[in-house]
Amino acid sequence: MGGDLSRRDMMIGAGAATAVGLIGGLRGADAFAAAAQEGARGLYMHKLPPLSYPADALEPVIDKKTVEIHHGKHFAAYVTGLNATIEKLQKAREGGDFSAIKALSRDLAFHGSGVVLHWIYFETIGPGAGGAPGGKVGEQINKDFGSFEIFWKQFAAASKAVEASGWGVLAWEPFSKTLVVMQAEKHQNLTSWGVMPIMVCDVWEHAYYLKYQNRRDEYVDNFLKIINWKKVDELFRKFCLKG
Ligand code: MN
């Protein structure tokens, strides 16, 4: 019996470690330092990474108020939600009570994905950006999509067509070593296991509604002007090309 319990504990602990390990990896990359702190009992607790540019730096594509609320309230809420979930999972392990595991597993996926995607979103957009990608990621886009223009048509179409709240995602698929364009519903649905997102377009209404209202297409078209491809290339080289 005791053996069963400890094995189950280890299995769940490993699952949480896998999901959180990605973020630990992000923290380790100096240029993309997502601030974190050690919580009680050595748990990895997340902190909201500061914006690396002023809130009005994305205007006119995204207005200052939207950036302030999106980063300071929505992104912050996912960080809080993820930390609360991590603590609840630890309490469940300590108490041997996994009666809430279904909801906790769902929260780990939702808030964990929300933290990762918002971190990539705010890190890979910025002022003085836009245009076409160079570097390794530019080469890979040409290889896997034929050209940047074809890639962007697919990415924009995918982002515009997300049902309800979600994301357009450019991700590295490590098994085939190719870039893929995906959609995410909410934050965690429609992914393919193992992919690493490197550029994302948030199409939840909170990302654009103050300025664009129902005109999501216009927001996505303008989003191209604020993608910082140097940051995307940095992310691609650090997390996708290593090894
Ligand atoms: Mn968002």
Coordinates of C-alpha atoms and ligand atoms in Angstrom, one line a residue:
M1 CA 0.0 0.0 0.0
G2 CA 2.7 2.4 1.0
G3 CA 4.6 1.5 -2.1
D4 CA 1.5 2.2 -4.3
L5 CA 1.1 5.6 -2.7
S6 CA 4.7 6.6 -3.2
R7 CA 4.7 5.4 -6.8
R8 CA 1.5 7.4 -7.5
D9 CA 3.0 10.4 -5.8
M10 CA 6.1 10.1 -8.0
M11 CA 4.1 9.8 -11.2
I12 CA 2.0 12.9 -10.5
G13 CA 5.1 14.8 -9.4
A14 CA 6.8 13.9 -12.7
G15 CA 3.8 15.2 -14.6
A16 CA 3.9 18.5 -12.9
A17 CA 7.6 18.7 -13.3
T18 CA 7.3 18.1 -17.1
A19 CA 4.8 20.9 -17.5
V20 CA 6.7 23.3 -15.3
G21 CA 10.1 22.3 -16.7
L22 CA 9.5 24.2 -19.9
I23 CA 9.1 27.4 -17.9
G24 CA 12.1 26.5 -15.9
G25 CA 14.0 26.3 -19.2
L26 CA 12.6 29.7 -20.2
R27 CA 13.9 31.1 -16.9
G28 CA 17.3 29.8 -17.6
A29 CA 17.7 31.8 -20.8
D30 CA 19.2 35.1 -19.7
A31 CA 17.7 37.2 -22.5
F32 CA 14.3 35.9 -21.7
A33 CA 14.5 35.9 -17.9
A34 CA 11.1 35.2 -16.6
A35 CA 11.4 36.1 -13.0
A36 CA 10.7 33.3 -10.5
Q37 CA 11.2 32.5 -6.9
E38 CA 11.4 29.4 -4.8
G39 CA 8.3 28.9 -2.8
A40 CA 7.7 26.9 0.3
R41 CA 9.1 23.4 0.2
G42 CA 11.2 24.2 -2.8
L43 CA 8.3 24.6 -5.2
Y44 CA 9.0 26.6 -8.3
M45 CA 6.8 29.7 -8.0
H46 CA 6.3 32.0 -11.0
K47 CA 6.5 35.8 -11.1
L48 CA 5.1 38.2 -13.7
P49 CA 8.0 39.1 -16.0
P50 CA 8.2 42.9 -16.4
L51 CA 7.5 44.4 -19.8
S52 CA 10.8 45.2 -21.6
Y53 CA 9.3 48.3 -23.3
P54 CA 6.9 51.1 -22.2
A55 CA 3.2 50.2 -22.3
D56 CA 2.6 52.8 -25.1
A57 CA 5.5 51.5 -27.3
L58 CA 3.3 49.3 -29.4
E59 CA 1.0 52.1 -30.5
P60 CA -0.7 52.6 -32.9
V61 CA -1.0 48.8 -33.4
I62 CA -1.9 48.1 -29.8
D63 CA -3.0 50.9 -27.5
K64 CA -1.4 51.6 -24.1
K65 CA -4.5 50.8 -22.1
T66 CA -4.8 47.4 -23.7
V67 CA -1.2 46.6 -23.0
E68 CA -1.5 47.7 -19.3
I69 CA -4.6 45.6 -18.7
H70 CA -3.4 42.6 -20.7
H71 CA 0.0 42.4 -19.1
G72 CA -0.8 43.8 -15.6
K73 CA -4.2 42.0 -15.1
H74 CA -4.7 39.1 -17.5
F75 CA -1.1 37.8 -17.7
A76 CA -0.7 38.4 -13.9
A77 CA -3.9 36.3 -13.3
Y78 CA -2.4 33.3 -15.1
V79 CA 0.7 33.6 -13.0
T80 CA -1.3 33.7 -9.8
G81 CA -3.5 30.8 -11.1
L82 CA -0.5 28.6 -11.9
N83 CA 1.1 29.2 -8.6
A84 CA -2.1 28.4 -6.7
T85 CA -2.4 25.2 -8.7
I86 CA 1.2 24.2 -8.0
E87 CA 0.6 24.7 -4.3
K88 CA -2.7 22.7 -4.3
L89 CA -0.9 19.9 -6.1
Q90 CA 1.8 19.9 -3.4
K91 CA -0.9 19.8 -0.7
A92 CA -2.6 16.9 -2.4
R93 CA 0.6 15.0 -2.5
E94 CA 1.3 15.8 1.2
G95 CA -2.2 14.8 2.2
G96 CA -2.5 11.8 -0.1
D97 CA -5.8 13.3 -1.2
F98 CA -6.2 13.3 -5.0
S99 CA -9.9 13.8 -5.1
A100 CA -9.5 17.1 -6.9
I101 CA -7.0 15.8 -9.4
K102 CA -9.2 16.2 -12.5
A103 CA -9.7 20.0 -11.8
L104 CA -6.1 20.5 -10.8
S105 CA -4.8 18.8 -13.9
R106 CA -7.0 21.0 -16.0
D107 CA -5.8 24.1 -14.1
L108 CA -2.2 23.1 -14.6
A109 CA -2.7 22.9 -18.3
F110 CA -4.8 26.1 -18.6
H111 CA -2.7 28.4 -16.4
G112 CA 0.6 26.9 -17.4
S113 CA -0.1 27.3 -21.0
G114 CA -1.5 30.8 -20.4
V115 CA 1.8 31.8 -18.7
V116 CA 4.0 30.3 -21.4
L117 CA 2.0 31.9 -24.3
H118 CA 1.8 35.3 -22.7
W119 CA 5.5 35.3 -21.9
I120 CA 6.3 34.5 -25.5
Y121 CA 3.8 37.1 -26.7
F122 CA 5.1 40.0 -24.8
E123 CA 8.7 39.0 -25.3
T124 CA 8.5 38.7 -29.1
I125 CA 6.7 41.9 -29.9
G126 CA 8.0 45.4 -29.5
P127 CA 8.7 48.8 -30.9
G128 CA 10.8 49.3 -34.0
A129 CA 10.0 45.8 -35.2
G130 CA 8.1 44.2 -38.0
G131 CA 9.2 43.3 -41.5
A132 CA 10.4 39.8 -42.5
P133 CA 12.5 37.5 -40.4
G134 CA 16.2 37.0 -41.0
G135 CA 18.6 34.7 -39.1
K136 CA 18.1 31.0 -38.6
V137 CA 14.3 31.3 -38.1
G138 CA 14.0 33.1 -41.4
E139 CA 15.8 30.3 -43.2
Q140 CA 13.7 27.7 -41.5
I141 CA 10.5 29.5 -42.4
N142 CA 11.5 29.6 -46.1
K143 CA 12.4 25.9 -45.9
D144 CA 9.2 24.7 -44.2
F145 CA 6.6 27.1 -45.8
G146 CA 8.2 28.0 -49.2
S147 CA 8.5 31.7 -48.4
F148 CA 7.8 34.2 -45.7
E149 CA 4.8 35.5 -47.6
I150 CA 3.2 32.0 -47.8
F151 CA 4.0 31.5 -44.1
W152 CA 2.3 34.8 -43.1
K153 CA -0.8 34.0 -45.1
Q154 CA -1.2 30.7 -43.3
F155 CA -0.4 32.2 -39.9
A156 CA -2.8 35.1 -40.3
A157 CA -5.5 32.9 -41.6
A158 CA -5.1 30.5 -38.7
S159 CA -5.1 33.4 -36.2
K160 CA -8.2 35.0 -37.6
A161 CA -10.1 31.7 -37.8
V162 CA -9.6 30.6 -34.1
E163 CA -13.0 29.7 -32.7
A164 CA -13.8 32.0 -29.7
S165 CA -10.7 32.7 -27.5
G166 CA -7.3 31.4 -28.4
W167 CA -4.1 31.9 -30.3
G168 CA -2.3 31.6 -33.6
V169 CA 1.0 29.8 -32.9
L170 CA 4.2 29.3 -34.8
A171 CA 5.9 26.4 -33.2
W172 CA 8.9 24.0 -33.6
E173 CA 8.0 20.4 -33.9
P174 CA 11.1 18.6 -32.5
F175 CA 10.4 15.1 -33.8
S176 CA 10.3 16.1 -37.5
K177 CA 12.4 19.2 -36.9
T178 CA 10.0 21.4 -38.8
L179 CA 8.1 24.6 -38.0
V180 CA 4.4 24.3 -37.9
V181 CA 1.5 26.8 -37.6
M182 CA -1.1 25.8 -35.1
Q183 CA -4.2 27.2 -33.5
A184 CA -4.8 27.1 -29.8
E185 CA -8.3 27.3 -28.3
K186 CA -8.2 28.8 -24.9
H187 CA -4.5 28.3 -24.1
Q188 CA -4.1 24.6 -24.0
N189 CA -6.4 23.0 -26.6
L190 CA -5.4 21.9 -30.1
T191 CA -1.7 21.6 -29.3
S192 CA 0.4 18.7 -30.4
W193 CA 2.6 17.2 -27.7
G194 CA 6.2 18.4 -27.7
V195 CA 6.0 21.5 -29.8
M196 CA 7.8 24.7 -28.6
P197 CA 5.9 27.9 -29.5
I198 CA 8.3 30.7 -30.7
M199 CA 5.9 33.3 -32.0
V200 CA 2.2 33.7 -31.0
C201 CA -0.7 36.0 -31.7
D202 CA -3.2 36.3 -28.9
V203 CA -6.7 36.5 -30.3
W204 CA -8.6 36.6 -27.1
E205 CA -10.8 39.7 -27.2
H206 CA -8.8 41.1 -24.2
A207 CA -5.8 41.5 -26.6
Y208 CA -7.5 43.8 -29.1
Y209 CA -11.1 44.7 -28.2
L210 CA -10.6 48.2 -26.8
K211 CA -9.1 49.4 -30.1
Y212 CA -10.5 47.0 -32.7
Q213 CA -13.8 45.8 -31.2
N214 CA -15.0 43.0 -33.5
R215 CA -12.4 43.6 -36.2
R216 CA -10.0 40.8 -35.3
D217 CA -8.8 40.5 -38.9
E218 CA -7.5 44.1 -38.8
Y219 CA -5.7 43.4 -35.5
V220 CA -4.0 40.3 -36.9
D221 CA -3.0 42.1 -40.1
N222 CA -1.5 44.9 -38.0
F223 CA 0.2 42.5 -35.7
L224 CA 2.8 41.8 -38.3
K225 CA 4.2 45.3 -37.8
I226 CA 5.2 44.6 -34.1
I227 CA 6.7 41.2 -34.3
N228 CA 10.3 41.4 -33.2
W229 CA 11.9 38.7 -35.4
K230 CA 15.3 39.1 -33.7
K231 CA 13.7 37.9 -30.5
V232 CA 11.9 35.1 -32.3
D233 CA 15.2 34.0 -33.8
E234 CA 16.9 34.2 -30.4
L235 CA 14.2 32.0 -29.0
F236 CA 14.4 29.6 -31.9
R237 CA 18.2 29.2 -31.6
K238 CA 18.1 28.7 -27.8
F239 CA 15.2 26.3 -27.5
C240 CA 14.9 24.6 -30.8
L241 CA 18.2 24.2 -32.5
K242 CA 20.3 23.2 -29.5
G243 CA 21.4 19.5 -29.5
Ligands
MN1 MN -4.0 37.3 -23.5

